[in-house]
XYZ file of C-alpha atoms in Angstrom:
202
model
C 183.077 114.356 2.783
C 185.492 112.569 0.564
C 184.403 111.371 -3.109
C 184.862 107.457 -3.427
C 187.762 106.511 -6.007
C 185.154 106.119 -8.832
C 184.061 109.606 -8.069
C 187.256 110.685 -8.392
C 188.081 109.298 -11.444
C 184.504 110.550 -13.268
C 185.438 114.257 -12.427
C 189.541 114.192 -13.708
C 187.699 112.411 -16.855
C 185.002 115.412 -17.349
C 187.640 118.358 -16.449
C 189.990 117.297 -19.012
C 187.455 116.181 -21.675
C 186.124 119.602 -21.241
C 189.690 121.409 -21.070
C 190.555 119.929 -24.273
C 187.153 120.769 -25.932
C 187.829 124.369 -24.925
C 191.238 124.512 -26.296
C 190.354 122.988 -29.405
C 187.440 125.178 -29.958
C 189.646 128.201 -29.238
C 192.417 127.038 -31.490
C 189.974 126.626 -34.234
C 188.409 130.288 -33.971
C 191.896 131.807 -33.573
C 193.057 130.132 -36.797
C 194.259 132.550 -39.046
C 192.446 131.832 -42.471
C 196.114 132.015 -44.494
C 199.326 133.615 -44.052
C 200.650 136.814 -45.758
C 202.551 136.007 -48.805
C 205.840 137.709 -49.470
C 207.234 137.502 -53.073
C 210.250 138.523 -54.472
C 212.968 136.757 -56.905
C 210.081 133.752 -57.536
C 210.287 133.148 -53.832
C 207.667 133.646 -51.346
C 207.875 134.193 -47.987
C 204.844 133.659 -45.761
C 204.487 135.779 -42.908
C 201.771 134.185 -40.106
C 199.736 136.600 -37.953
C 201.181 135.658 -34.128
C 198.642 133.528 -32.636
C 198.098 130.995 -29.906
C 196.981 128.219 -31.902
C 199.382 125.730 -32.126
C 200.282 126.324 -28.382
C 196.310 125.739 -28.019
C 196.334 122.360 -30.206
C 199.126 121.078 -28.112
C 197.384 121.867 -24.619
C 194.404 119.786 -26.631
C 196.195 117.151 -26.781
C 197.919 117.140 -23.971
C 194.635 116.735 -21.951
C 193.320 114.494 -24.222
C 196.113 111.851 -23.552
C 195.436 112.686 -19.727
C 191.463 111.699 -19.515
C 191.949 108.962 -21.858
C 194.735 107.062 -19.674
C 192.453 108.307 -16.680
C 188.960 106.845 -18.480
C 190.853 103.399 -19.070
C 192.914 103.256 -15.730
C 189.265 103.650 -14.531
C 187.868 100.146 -15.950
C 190.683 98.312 -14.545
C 191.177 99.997 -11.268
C 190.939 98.196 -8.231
C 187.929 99.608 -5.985
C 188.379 99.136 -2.122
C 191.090 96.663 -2.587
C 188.861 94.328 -4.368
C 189.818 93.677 -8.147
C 187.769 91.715 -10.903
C 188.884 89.750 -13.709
C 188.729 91.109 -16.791
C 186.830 88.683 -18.305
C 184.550 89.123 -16.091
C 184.359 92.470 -16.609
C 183.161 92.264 -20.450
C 181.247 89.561 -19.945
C 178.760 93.010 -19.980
C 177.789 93.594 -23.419
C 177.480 96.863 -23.004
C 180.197 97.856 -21.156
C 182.672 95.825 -24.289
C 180.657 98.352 -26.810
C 181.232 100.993 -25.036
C 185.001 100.458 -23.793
C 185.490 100.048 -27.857
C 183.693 103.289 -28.929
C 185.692 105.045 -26.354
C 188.942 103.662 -27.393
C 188.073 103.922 -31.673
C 186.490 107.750 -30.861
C 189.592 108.704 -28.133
C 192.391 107.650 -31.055
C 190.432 109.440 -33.955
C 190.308 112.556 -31.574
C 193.864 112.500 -30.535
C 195.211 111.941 -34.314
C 192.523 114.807 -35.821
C 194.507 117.095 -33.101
C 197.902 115.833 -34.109
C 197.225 115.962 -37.238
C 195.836 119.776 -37.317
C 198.662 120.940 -34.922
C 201.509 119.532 -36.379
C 199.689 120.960 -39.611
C 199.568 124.282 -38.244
C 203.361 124.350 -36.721
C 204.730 122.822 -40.198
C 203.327 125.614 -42.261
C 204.976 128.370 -39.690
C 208.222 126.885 -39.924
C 208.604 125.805 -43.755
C 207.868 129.266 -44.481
C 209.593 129.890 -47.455
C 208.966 128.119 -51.107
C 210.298 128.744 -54.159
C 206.731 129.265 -55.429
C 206.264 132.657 -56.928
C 201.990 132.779 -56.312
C 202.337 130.300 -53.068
C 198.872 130.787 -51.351
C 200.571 130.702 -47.750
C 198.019 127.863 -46.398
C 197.334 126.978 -42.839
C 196.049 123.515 -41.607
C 192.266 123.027 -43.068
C 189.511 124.999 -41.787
C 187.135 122.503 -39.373
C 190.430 119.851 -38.157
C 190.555 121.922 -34.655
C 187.229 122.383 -33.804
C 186.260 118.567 -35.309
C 188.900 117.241 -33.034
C 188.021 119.380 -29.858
C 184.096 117.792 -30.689
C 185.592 113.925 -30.966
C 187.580 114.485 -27.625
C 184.356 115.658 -25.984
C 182.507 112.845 -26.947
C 185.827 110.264 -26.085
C 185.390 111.364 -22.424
C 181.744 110.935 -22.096
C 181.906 107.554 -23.428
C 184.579 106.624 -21.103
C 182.030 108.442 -18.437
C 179.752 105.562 -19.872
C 182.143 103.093 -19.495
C 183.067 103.887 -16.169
C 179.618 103.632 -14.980
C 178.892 100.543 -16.336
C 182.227 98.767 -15.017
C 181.075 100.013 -11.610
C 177.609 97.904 -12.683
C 180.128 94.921 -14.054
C 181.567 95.057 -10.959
C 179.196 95.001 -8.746
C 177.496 91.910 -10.280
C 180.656 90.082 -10.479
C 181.383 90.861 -6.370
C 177.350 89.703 -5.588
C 177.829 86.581 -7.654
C 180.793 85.570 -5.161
C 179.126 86.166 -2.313
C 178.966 83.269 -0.017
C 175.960 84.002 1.801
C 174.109 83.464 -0.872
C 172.034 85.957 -3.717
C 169.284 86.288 -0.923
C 171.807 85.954 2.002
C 169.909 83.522 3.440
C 170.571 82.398 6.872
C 173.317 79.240 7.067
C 172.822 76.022 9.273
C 176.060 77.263 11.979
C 174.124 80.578 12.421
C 172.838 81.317 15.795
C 169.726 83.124 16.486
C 169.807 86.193 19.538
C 169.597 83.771 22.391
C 172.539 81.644 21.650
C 170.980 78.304 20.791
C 171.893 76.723 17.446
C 169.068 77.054 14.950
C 168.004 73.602 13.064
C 168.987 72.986 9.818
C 166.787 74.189 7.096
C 163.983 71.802 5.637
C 164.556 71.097 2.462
């Protein structure tokens, strides 16, 4: 059986909210605590253990982009051919709150990984100071594994989000219904036998 559109969506969302957790998480625990200083002449060359966690950060991020264009593609989408205004749309309280926790909590996550990555690269390739007791830092202990919790919680709010649009949306399409909110029966209807039913009483 094929999953509906919104299915779809909800599942790309959760893999790659998860993916990027996992990387992050793993980046953080492979983290060296500090490089090996080198020092000779008042210069000191630091000498990093060879690990994967810059390559890690990046595949963090990487995903984290993904489900985020995926989680907001996902409020505007067009189900079954049949698209909704947008002001329509947040005319849901809670799907506006939500849509802007995603967004504020998605951009935090994505800059806390930038941030530790391009951390993490800079010290490995600015390796050499003119420092003669340089402490050979890496990117701050915590920025990976923070991050890798933010984009976890990014993609379950746009999980949220998504689930109330399909609620938004839903509302919006029964509203505009021209049967009627009860679908009641209209005055050129005709009943089994053919004959034209009377208009109703009012």
């Amino acid at each position: 059986m094929a999953l509906s559109r919104a299915a779809q969506f909800a599942l790309a969302v959760a893999f790659f909210g998860v993916l990027s957790f996992i990387f992050g998480v793993i980046a953080e625990n492979k983290k060296p605590a500090a490089g090996i200083p080198f020092t000779k002449d008042g210069i000191t060359t630091c000498r990093f253990p060879k690990d994967p966690t810059v390559a890690l950060g990046s595949l963090s991020v990487v995903s984290l982009f993904i489900f985020v264009v995926l989680g907001y593609l996902s409020v505007f989408h067009s189900y079954d051919g049949k698209s909704v205004p947008t002001g329509a749309l947040f005319q849901s309280t809670s799907l506006a709150i939500f849509f802007g926790i995603a967004l504020s909590v998605s951009a935090l996550g994505v800059a806390m990984m930038m941030w530790a990555t391009l951390t993490e690269g800079g010290h490995r390739m600015h390796n050499v100071h003119h420092v003669a007791d340089y402490a050979c830092p890496t990117a701050k202990t915590g920025l990976f594994g923070g991050a890798a919790f933010l984009a976890l919680d990014a993609s379950l709010f746009w999980l949220v989000s998504l689930m109330l649009t399909l609620n938004a949306r839903a509302d919006y399409l029964e509203d505009d219904d021209p049967k009627g909110e009860y679908g009641e029966v209209l005055a050129t209807d005709y009943d089994l036998n053919g004959t034209h039913l009377p208009p109703p009483k009012v």
